[in-house]
Amino acid sequence: MRNCLIFLFLFCYALQSKAGIFAGYDDFCGLPVVVGPDAQVATARTDQIGNKYIHIDPKAMQNWTVSRVFTLAHECAHHLVGHTSRLGQLERFYGGTAKQELEADCWAARKLASIGLNYDINRTILEHANAGHFSAGGYPSGSQRAQNILNCLGGSRQCKTVTTPCGHAAHPSGDKVNCSHFVQPHPNGDFTPCKHLCSGPWGAVACHPQGHTLPCMHPPVQLHSADLVQCQHAAHPQGHAQQICH
């Protein structure tokens, strides 16, 4: 029993220690950091009266493959760059998510580089690169984010975010649409019993015991439940956003 109590104490202490990693104030922007469930792992938020803070999920602390320092710097950037202002929220609402994410990554990378935390930058680049070209919800792909961070660390070059139309189909295998091909439901005709009587050895019998086959009179039906056509929807309706540096 005593061992169980000790285990529970250590377990609870460990959970509190993990929460304590981020509890308090962020070193990059001096804003409160609140730990709690977050579907996006970490977000830059404002409360009902406009106070800014950073909200982070405990999963961010348990995933040691992610740079948690970069995560905090990224969310801090959203506040400092103006993404959580009213204008910033409107920009995001009207398709500026990818642009803002790349800008926050850029700020975070430069900030970490200025204090020598290159390991956290490299780990973040590798994490994004491993995510490949997949993107969702208007966010840039992992490959775009990795290349963007490298561009931002390229020195004193001038960079700007450029959005180009997406040329990738949302459904590479095609779109399913209602079938437009119609056929007769009974191509071999309709079978009807014979109503003609002929004399048989024991009285009247059907002249055609196998019945009659007549041309099908039923309305045409769809050949397939659906047709597969080339996809006309772009994978990223808002386009591809990337940092171009000169």
PDB file of C-alpha atoms in Angstrom:
ATOM      1  CA  MET A   1       0.000   0.000   0.000  1.00  0.00           C
ATOM      2  CA  ARG A   2       2.830   2.352   0.897  1.00  0.00           C
ATOM      3  CA  ASN A   3       4.559   1.679  -2.412  1.00  0.00           C
ATOM      4  CA  CYS A   4       1.338   2.497  -4.272  1.00  0.00           C
ATOM      5  CA  LEU A   5       1.036   5.830  -2.448  1.00  0.00           C
ATOM      6  CA  ILE A   6       4.646   6.673  -3.285  1.00  0.00           C
ATOM      7  CA  PHE A   7       4.052   5.797  -6.945  1.00  0.00           C
ATOM      8  CA  LEU A   8       0.944   8.005  -7.112  1.00  0.00           C
ATOM      9  CA  PHE A   9       2.807  10.880  -5.496  1.00  0.00           C
ATOM     10  CA  LEU A  10       5.687  10.603  -7.971  1.00  0.00           C
ATOM     11  CA  PHE A  11       3.271  10.273 -10.888  1.00  0.00           C
ATOM     12  CA  CYS A  12       1.350  13.413  -9.916  1.00  0.00           C
ATOM     13  CA  TYR A  13       4.605  15.247  -9.272  1.00  0.00           C
ATOM     14  CA  ALA A  14       5.847  14.282 -12.731  1.00  0.00           C
ATOM     15  CA  LEU A  15       2.666  15.628 -14.334  1.00  0.00           C
ATOM     16  CA  GLN A  16       3.023  18.882 -12.447  1.00  0.00           C
ATOM     17  CA  SER A  17       6.665  19.109 -13.464  1.00  0.00           C
ATOM     18  CA  LYS A  18       5.734  18.725 -17.130  1.00  0.00           C
ATOM     19  CA  ALA A  19       3.128  21.441 -16.794  1.00  0.00           C
ATOM     20  CA  GLY A  20       5.670  23.587 -15.024  1.00  0.00           C
ATOM     21  CA  ILE A  21       7.957  23.537 -18.043  1.00  0.00           C
ATOM     22  CA  PHE A  22       5.739  26.111 -19.708  1.00  0.00           C
ATOM     23  CA  ALA A  23       3.688  27.499 -16.842  1.00  0.00           C
ATOM     24  CA  GLY A  24       4.288  31.147 -16.095  1.00  0.00           C
ATOM     25  CA  TYR A  25       5.494  33.644 -18.691  1.00  0.00           C
ATOM     26  CA  ASP A  26       7.117  33.159 -22.055  1.00  0.00           C
ATOM     27  CA  ASP A  27      10.739  34.311 -22.201  1.00  0.00           C
ATOM     28  CA  PHE A  28      10.403  35.698 -25.740  1.00  0.00           C
ATOM     29  CA  CYS A  29       7.513  38.096 -25.248  1.00  0.00           C
ATOM     30  CA  GLY A  30       6.721  38.076 -21.534  1.00  0.00           C
ATOM     31  CA  LEU A  31       3.161  36.852 -22.022  1.00  0.00           C
ATOM     32  CA  PRO A  32       1.318  34.381 -19.784  1.00  0.00           C
ATOM     33  CA  VAL A  33       1.533  30.714 -20.797  1.00  0.00           C
ATOM     34  CA  VAL A  34      -1.470  28.548 -19.941  1.00  0.00           C
ATOM     35  CA  VAL A  35      -1.266  24.763 -20.139  1.00  0.00           C
ATOM     36  CA  GLY A  36      -4.386  22.827 -21.124  1.00  0.00           C
ATOM     37  CA  PRO A  37      -5.981  20.711 -23.859  1.00  0.00           C
ATOM     38  CA  ASP A  38      -5.560  22.359 -27.248  1.00  0.00           C
ATOM     39  CA  ALA A  39      -6.613  20.767 -30.543  1.00  0.00           C
ATOM     40  CA  GLN A  40      -3.867  22.722 -32.350  1.00  0.00           C
ATOM     41  CA  VAL A  41      -1.205  21.836 -29.747  1.00  0.00           C
ATOM     42  CA  ALA A  42      -0.343  25.500 -29.237  1.00  0.00           C
ATOM     43  CA  THR A  43      -2.162  28.753 -30.049  1.00  0.00           C
ATOM     44  CA  ALA A  44      -1.753  32.490 -29.552  1.00  0.00           C
ATOM     45  CA  ARG A  45      -4.955  33.774 -27.970  1.00  0.00           C
ATOM     46  CA  THR A  46      -6.628  36.801 -26.439  1.00  0.00           C
ATOM     47  CA  ASP A  47      -9.125  36.715 -23.595  1.00  0.00           C
ATOM     48  CA  GLN A  48     -12.529  38.427 -23.515  1.00  0.00           C
ATOM     49  CA  ILE A  49     -11.043  41.820 -22.666  1.00  0.00           C
ATOM     50  CA  GLY A  50      -8.183  41.608 -25.159  1.00  0.00           C
ATOM     51  CA  ASN A  51      -5.322  40.390 -22.956  1.00  0.00           C
ATOM     52  CA  LYS A  52      -2.853  38.283 -24.910  1.00  0.00           C
ATOM     53  CA  TYR A  53      -1.608  34.887 -23.777  1.00  0.00           C
ATOM     54  CA  ILE A  54      -0.236  31.604 -25.137  1.00  0.00           C
ATOM     55  CA  HIS A  55      -2.157  28.352 -24.731  1.00  0.00           C
ATOM     56  CA  ILE A  56      -0.296  25.064 -25.060  1.00  0.00           C
ATOM     57  CA  ASP A  57      -1.373  21.435 -24.826  1.00  0.00           C
ATOM     58  CA  PRO A  58       0.437  18.977 -22.503  1.00  0.00           C
ATOM     59  CA  LYS A  59       1.054  16.803 -25.599  1.00  0.00           C
ATOM     60  CA  ALA A  60       3.621  19.374 -26.693  1.00  0.00           C
ATOM     61  CA  MET A  61       5.595  18.548 -23.573  1.00  0.00           C
ATOM     62  CA  GLN A  62       5.374  14.805 -24.100  1.00  0.00           C
ATOM     63  CA  ASN A  63       6.576  14.897 -27.721  1.00  0.00           C
ATOM     64  CA  TRP A  64      10.351  15.135 -27.440  1.00  0.00           C
ATOM     65  CA  THR A  65      10.796  15.119 -31.234  1.00  0.00           C
ATOM     66  CA  VAL A  66       9.378  18.669 -31.368  1.00  0.00           C
ATOM     67  CA  SER A  67      11.296  21.760 -30.311  1.00  0.00           C
ATOM     68  CA  ARG A  68       9.108  23.172 -27.591  1.00  0.00           C
ATOM     69  CA  VAL A  69      11.239  26.308 -27.492  1.00  0.00           C
ATOM     70  CA  PHE A  70      10.485  26.942 -31.178  1.00  0.00           C
ATOM     71  CA  THR A  71       6.801  26.236 -30.510  1.00  0.00           C
ATOM     72  CA  LEU A  72       6.670  28.969 -27.871  1.00  0.00           C
ATOM     73  CA  ALA A  73       8.651  31.424 -30.001  1.00  0.00           C
ATOM     74  CA  HIS A  74       6.296  30.762 -32.919  1.00  0.00           C
ATOM     75  CA  GLU A  75       3.190  31.521 -30.831  1.00  0.00           C
ATOM     76  CA  CYS A  76       4.878  34.573 -29.342  1.00  0.00           C
ATOM     77  CA  ALA A  77       5.543  35.794 -32.898  1.00  0.00           C
ATOM     78  CA  HIS A  78       1.830  35.659 -33.729  1.00  0.00           C
ATOM     79  CA  HIS A  79       1.250  38.229 -30.988  1.00  0.00           C
ATOM     80  CA  LEU A  80       4.250  40.455 -31.749  1.00  0.00           C
ATOM     81  CA  VAL A  81       3.769  40.490 -35.531  1.00  0.00           C
ATOM     82  CA  GLY A  82       0.111  41.464 -35.126  1.00  0.00           C
ATOM     83  CA  HIS A  83      -1.624  38.276 -36.193  1.00  0.00           C
ATOM     84  CA  THR A  84      -3.877  38.282 -33.117  1.00  0.00           C
ATOM     85  CA  SER A  85      -4.990  41.869 -33.661  1.00  0.00           C
ATOM     86  CA  ARG A  86      -8.370  42.518 -35.268  1.00  0.00           C
ATOM     87  CA  LEU A  87      -6.753  43.156 -38.645  1.00  0.00           C
ATOM     88  CA  GLY A  88      -4.661  40.024 -38.263  1.00  0.00           C
ATOM     89  CA  GLN A  89      -7.723  37.936 -37.475  1.00  0.00           C
ATOM     90  CA  LEU A  90      -9.497  39.343 -40.538  1.00  0.00           C
ATOM     91  CA  GLU A  91      -6.486  38.497 -42.689  1.00  0.00           C
ATOM     92  CA  ARG A  92      -6.562  34.924 -41.409  1.00  0.00           C
ATOM     93  CA  PHE A  93     -10.319  34.680 -41.986  1.00  0.00           C
ATOM     94  CA  TYR A  94      -9.887  35.744 -45.601  1.00  0.00           C
ATOM     95  CA  GLY A  95      -7.221  33.171 -46.442  1.00  0.00           C
ATOM     96  CA  GLY A  96      -4.088  34.503 -44.787  1.00  0.00           C
ATOM     97  CA  THR A  97      -3.383  31.464 -42.604  1.00  0.00           C
ATOM     98  CA  ALA A  98      -0.418  30.200 -44.623  1.00  0.00           C
ATOM     99  CA  LYS A  99       1.119  33.676 -44.852  1.00  0.00           C
ATOM    100  CA  GLN A 100       0.866  34.205 -41.094  1.00  0.00           C
ATOM    101  CA  GLU A 101       2.259  30.767 -40.244  1.00  0.00           C
ATOM    102  CA  LEU A 102       5.298  31.370 -42.445  1.00  0.00           C
ATOM    103  CA  GLU A 103       5.845  34.799 -40.920  1.00  0.00           C
ATOM    104  CA  ALA A 104       5.659  33.392 -37.387  1.00  0.00           C
ATOM    105  CA  ASP A 105       8.112  30.613 -38.288  1.00  0.00           C
ATOM    106  CA  CYS A 106      10.468  33.216 -39.737  1.00  0.00           C
ATOM    107  CA  TRP A 107      10.363  35.394 -36.634  1.00  0.00           C
ATOM    108  CA  ALA A 108      10.890  32.403 -34.350  1.00  0.00           C
ATOM    109  CA  ALA A 109      13.839  31.097 -36.390  1.00  0.00           C
ATOM    110  CA  ARG A 110      15.601  34.452 -36.407  1.00  0.00           C
ATOM    111  CA  LYS A 111      14.971  34.952 -32.694  1.00  0.00           C
ATOM    112  CA  LEU A 112      16.371  31.531 -31.783  1.00  0.00           C
ATOM    113  CA  ALA A 113      19.339  32.038 -34.103  1.00  0.00           C
ATOM    114  CA  SER A 114      20.151  35.349 -32.392  1.00  0.00           C
ATOM    115  CA  ILE A 115      20.580  33.570 -29.043  1.00  0.00           C
ATOM    116  CA  GLY A 116      22.362  30.519 -30.424  1.00  0.00           C
ATOM    117  CA  LEU A 117      19.565  27.945 -30.216  1.00  0.00           C
ATOM    118  CA  ASN A 118      20.422  26.448 -33.592  1.00  0.00           C
ATOM    119  CA  TYR A 119      19.686  22.906 -32.414  1.00  0.00           C
ATOM    120  CA  ASP A 120      16.022  23.798 -31.907  1.00  0.00           C
ATOM    121  CA  ILE A 121      15.905  25.423 -35.337  1.00  0.00           C
ATOM    122  CA  ASN A 122      17.443  22.400 -37.052  1.00  0.00           C
ATOM    123  CA  ARG A 123      15.105  20.024 -35.253  1.00  0.00           C
ATOM    124  CA  THR A 124      12.112  22.096 -36.389  1.00  0.00           C
ATOM    125  CA  ILE A 125      13.326  22.156 -39.991  1.00  0.00           C
ATOM    126  CA  LEU A 126      13.745  18.377 -39.937  1.00  0.00           C
ATOM    127  CA  GLU A 127      10.299  17.889 -38.385  1.00  0.00           C
ATOM    128  CA  HIS A 128       8.630  20.001 -41.084  1.00  0.00           C
ATOM    129  CA  ALA A 129      10.643  18.408 -43.899  1.00  0.00           C
ATOM    130  CA  ASN A 130       9.535  14.956 -42.765  1.00  0.00           C
ATOM    131  CA  ALA A 131       5.893  16.089 -43.089  1.00  0.00           C
ATOM    132  CA  GLY A 132       6.429  16.473 -46.842  1.00  0.00           C
ATOM    133  CA  HIS A 133       3.984  18.230 -49.143  1.00  0.00           C
ATOM    134  CA  PHE A 134       0.827  17.459 -47.171  1.00  0.00           C
ATOM    135  CA  SER A 135      -1.137  20.461 -45.938  1.00  0.00           C
ATOM    136  CA  ALA A 136      -4.649  21.051 -44.655  1.00  0.00           C
ATOM    137  CA  GLY A 137      -6.869  23.803 -43.324  1.00  0.00           C
ATOM    138  CA  GLY A 138      -5.060  26.498 -45.265  1.00  0.00           C
ATOM    139  CA  TYR A 139      -1.754  25.802 -43.504  1.00  0.00           C
ATOM    140  CA  PRO A 140       1.475  25.602 -45.518  1.00  0.00           C
ATOM    141  CA  SER A 141       2.964  22.175 -46.128  1.00  0.00           C
ATOM    142  CA  GLY A 142       5.877  20.858 -44.113  1.00  0.00           C
ATOM    143  CA  SER A 143       8.209  21.257 -47.078  1.00  0.00           C
ATOM    144  CA  GLN A 144       7.173  24.895 -47.491  1.00  0.00           C
ATOM    145  CA  ARG A 145       7.750  25.607 -43.824  1.00  0.00           C
ATOM    146  CA  ALA A 146      11.171  23.957 -43.813  1.00  0.00           C
ATOM    147  CA  GLN A 147      12.291  25.905 -46.895  1.00  0.00           C
ATOM    148  CA  ASN A 148      10.821  29.105 -45.475  1.00  0.00           C
ATOM    149  CA  ILE A 149      12.884  28.813 -42.283  1.00  0.00           C
ATOM    150  CA  LEU A 150      16.046  28.219 -44.320  1.00  0.00           C
ATOM    151  CA  ASN A 151      15.274  31.282 -46.432  1.00  0.00           C
ATOM    152  CA  CYS A 152      14.694  33.414 -43.346  1.00  0.00           C
ATOM    153  CA  LEU A 153      18.084  32.433 -41.931  1.00  0.00           C
ATOM    154  CA  GLY A 154      19.860  33.364 -45.156  1.00  0.00           C
ATOM    155  CA  GLY A 155      21.333  36.560 -43.787  1.00  0.00           C
ATOM    156  CA  SER A 156      20.273  40.123 -44.495  1.00  0.00           C
ATOM    157  CA  ARG A 157      18.337  39.279 -47.653  1.00  0.00           C
ATOM    158  CA  GLN A 158      14.960  40.901 -48.222  1.00  0.00           C
ATOM    159  CA  CYS A 159      12.112  38.391 -48.023  1.00  0.00           C
ATOM    160  CA  LYS A 160       8.431  38.583 -48.829  1.00  0.00           C
ATOM    161  CA  THR A 161       5.572  36.110 -48.741  1.00  0.00           C
ATOM    162  CA  VAL A 162       4.324  35.158 -52.211  1.00  0.00           C
ATOM    163  CA  THR A 163       1.171  33.135 -52.861  1.00  0.00           C
ATOM    164  CA  THR A 164       0.882  31.195 -56.118  1.00  0.00           C
ATOM    165  CA  PRO A 165      -2.133  29.254 -57.458  1.00  0.00           C
ATOM    166  CA  CYS A 166      -2.241  25.589 -56.547  1.00  0.00           C
ATOM    167  CA  GLY A 167      -1.810  23.163 -59.428  1.00  0.00           C
ATOM    168  CA  HIS A 168      -2.352  19.959 -57.445  1.00  0.00           C
ATOM    169  CA  ALA A 169      -5.733  18.237 -57.615  1.00  0.00           C
ATOM    170  CA  ALA A 170      -7.463  17.712 -54.279  1.00  0.00           C
ATOM    171  CA  HIS A 171      -8.396  14.149 -55.286  1.00  0.00           C
ATOM    172  CA  PRO A 172      -5.616  12.656 -57.480  1.00  0.00           C
ATOM    173  CA  SER A 173      -7.759   9.579 -58.195  1.00  0.00           C
ATOM    174  CA  GLY A 174     -10.577  11.735 -59.537  1.00  0.00           C
ATOM    175  CA  ASP A 175     -14.005  12.919 -58.407  1.00  0.00           C
ATOM    176  CA  LYS A 176     -17.098  10.734 -58.213  1.00  0.00           C
ATOM    177  CA  VAL A 177     -20.112  12.221 -59.998  1.00  0.00           C
ATOM    178  CA  ASN A 178     -23.561  10.922 -60.875  1.00  0.00           C
ATOM    179  CA  CYS A 179     -23.346   8.533 -63.808  1.00  0.00           C
ATOM    180  CA  SER A 180     -24.429  10.077 -67.116  1.00  0.00           C
ATOM    181  CA  HIS A 181     -24.516   6.761 -69.031  1.00  0.00           C
ATOM    182  CA  PHE A 182     -27.969   5.182 -69.442  1.00  0.00           C
ATOM    183  CA  VAL A 183     -28.823   1.719 -70.773  1.00  0.00           C
ATOM    184  CA  GLN A 184     -31.894  -0.472 -71.073  1.00  0.00           C
ATOM    185  CA  PRO A 185     -32.373  -2.376 -67.830  1.00  0.00           C
ATOM    186  CA  HIS A 186     -33.003  -5.649 -69.752  1.00  0.00           C
ATOM    187  CA  PRO A 187     -30.854  -5.606 -72.901  1.00  0.00           C
ATOM    188  CA  ASN A 188     -32.023  -9.122 -73.823  1.00  0.00           C
ATOM    189  CA  GLY A 189     -35.675  -8.087 -73.680  1.00  0.00           C
ATOM    190  CA  ASP A 190     -38.547  -8.667 -71.285  1.00  0.00           C
ATOM    191  CA  PHE A 191     -39.891 -12.150 -70.682  1.00  0.00           C
ATOM    192  CA  THR A 192     -43.684 -12.539 -70.615  1.00  0.00           C
ATOM    193  CA  PRO A 193     -45.759 -15.735 -70.328  1.00  0.00           C
ATOM    194  CA  CYS A 194     -47.397 -16.907 -73.571  1.00  0.00           C
ATOM    195  CA  LYS A 195     -51.116 -16.149 -73.758  1.00  0.00           C
ATOM    196  CA  HIS A 196     -51.732 -17.954 -77.075  1.00  0.00           C
ATOM    197  CA  LEU A 197     -53.492 -21.305 -76.858  1.00  0.00           C
ATOM    198  CA  CYS A 198     -52.858 -24.221 -79.130  1.00  0.00           C
ATOM    199  CA  SER A 199     -54.425 -27.668 -79.274  1.00  0.00           C
ATOM    200  CA  GLY A 200     -52.588 -30.299 -77.361  1.00  0.00           C
ATOM    201  CA  PRO A 201     -53.086 -34.054 -76.977  1.00  0.00           C
ATOM    202  CA  TRP A 202     -55.082 -33.407 -73.795  1.00  0.00           C
ATOM    203  CA  GLY A 203     -56.642 -30.078 -74.619  1.00  0.00           C
ATOM    204  CA  ALA A 204     -55.502 -26.462 -75.038  1.00  0.00           C
ATOM    205  CA  VAL A 205     -51.938 -25.620 -74.072  1.00  0.00           C
ATOM    206  CA  ALA A 206     -49.749 -22.546 -74.438  1.00  0.00           C
ATOM    207  CA  CYS A 207     -48.405 -22.266 -77.936  1.00  0.00           C
ATOM    208  CA  HIS A 208     -45.029 -21.062 -76.583  1.00  0.00           C
ATOM    209  CA  PRO A 209     -44.429 -22.806 -73.259  1.00  0.00           C
ATOM    210  CA  GLN A 210     -41.112 -20.964 -72.797  1.00  0.00           C
ATOM    211  CA  GLY A 211     -42.904 -17.612 -72.980  1.00  0.00           C
ATOM    212  CA  HIS A 212     -42.330 -14.582 -75.189  1.00  0.00           C
ATOM    213  CA  THR A 213     -39.292 -12.304 -75.253  1.00  0.00           C
ATOM    214  CA  LEU A 214     -40.226  -8.752 -76.207  1.00  0.00           C
ATOM    215  CA  PRO A 215     -38.096  -5.587 -76.547  1.00  0.00           C
ATOM    216  CA  CYS A 216     -37.603  -4.012 -73.106  1.00  0.00           C
ATOM    217  CA  MET A 217     -40.152  -1.257 -72.509  1.00  0.00           C
ATOM    218  CA  HIS A 218     -38.781  -0.013 -69.184  1.00  0.00           C
ATOM    219  CA  PRO A 219     -37.133   3.431 -69.005  1.00  0.00           C
ATOM    220  CA  PRO A 220     -33.326   3.501 -69.264  1.00  0.00           C
ATOM    221  CA  VAL A 221     -31.304   3.223 -66.072  1.00  0.00           C
ATOM    222  CA  GLN A 222     -27.824   4.425 -65.094  1.00  0.00           C
ATOM    223  CA  LEU A 223     -25.041   2.093 -66.148  1.00  0.00           C
ATOM    224  CA  HIS A 224     -22.950   2.852 -63.021  1.00  0.00           C
ATOM    225  CA  SER A 225     -23.807   4.239 -59.617  1.00  0.00           C
ATOM    226  CA  ALA A 226     -21.174   6.912 -60.257  1.00  0.00           C
ATOM    227  CA  ASP A 227     -18.552   7.953 -62.795  1.00  0.00           C
ATOM    228  CA  LEU A 228     -14.953   8.835 -61.955  1.00  0.00           C
ATOM    229  CA  VAL A 229     -13.850  12.071 -63.646  1.00  0.00           C
ATOM    230  CA  GLN A 230     -10.683  14.125 -63.458  1.00  0.00           C
ATOM    231  CA  CYS A 231     -10.594  16.242 -60.281  1.00  0.00           C
ATOM    232  CA  GLN A 232     -11.290  19.922 -60.854  1.00  0.00           C
ATOM    233  CA  HIS A 233     -10.668  21.057 -57.256  1.00  0.00           C
ATOM    234  CA  ALA A 234      -7.299  22.453 -56.205  1.00  0.00           C
ATOM    235  CA  ALA A 235      -5.685  20.771 -53.214  1.00  0.00           C
ATOM    236  CA  HIS A 236      -4.984  24.188 -51.684  1.00  0.00           C
ATOM    237  CA  PRO A 237      -7.750  26.644 -52.672  1.00  0.00           C
ATOM    238  CA  GLN A 238      -5.863  29.533 -51.080  1.00  0.00           C
ATOM    239  CA  GLY A 239      -2.759  28.732 -53.132  1.00  0.00           C
ATOM    240  CA  HIS A 240       0.824  28.042 -52.044  1.00  0.00           C
ATOM    241  CA  ALA A 241       2.475  30.611 -49.779  1.00  0.00           C
ATOM    242  CA  GLN A 242       6.229  30.765 -49.510  1.00  0.00           C
ATOM    243  CA  GLN A 243       8.942  33.199 -48.562  1.00  0.00           C
ATOM    244  CA  ILE A 244      10.934  34.519 -51.532  1.00  0.00           C
ATOM    245  CA  CYS A 245      14.246  36.065 -50.546  1.00  0.00           C
ATOM    246  CA  HIS A 246      16.578  38.219 -52.633  1.00  0.00           C
TER     247      HIS A 246
END
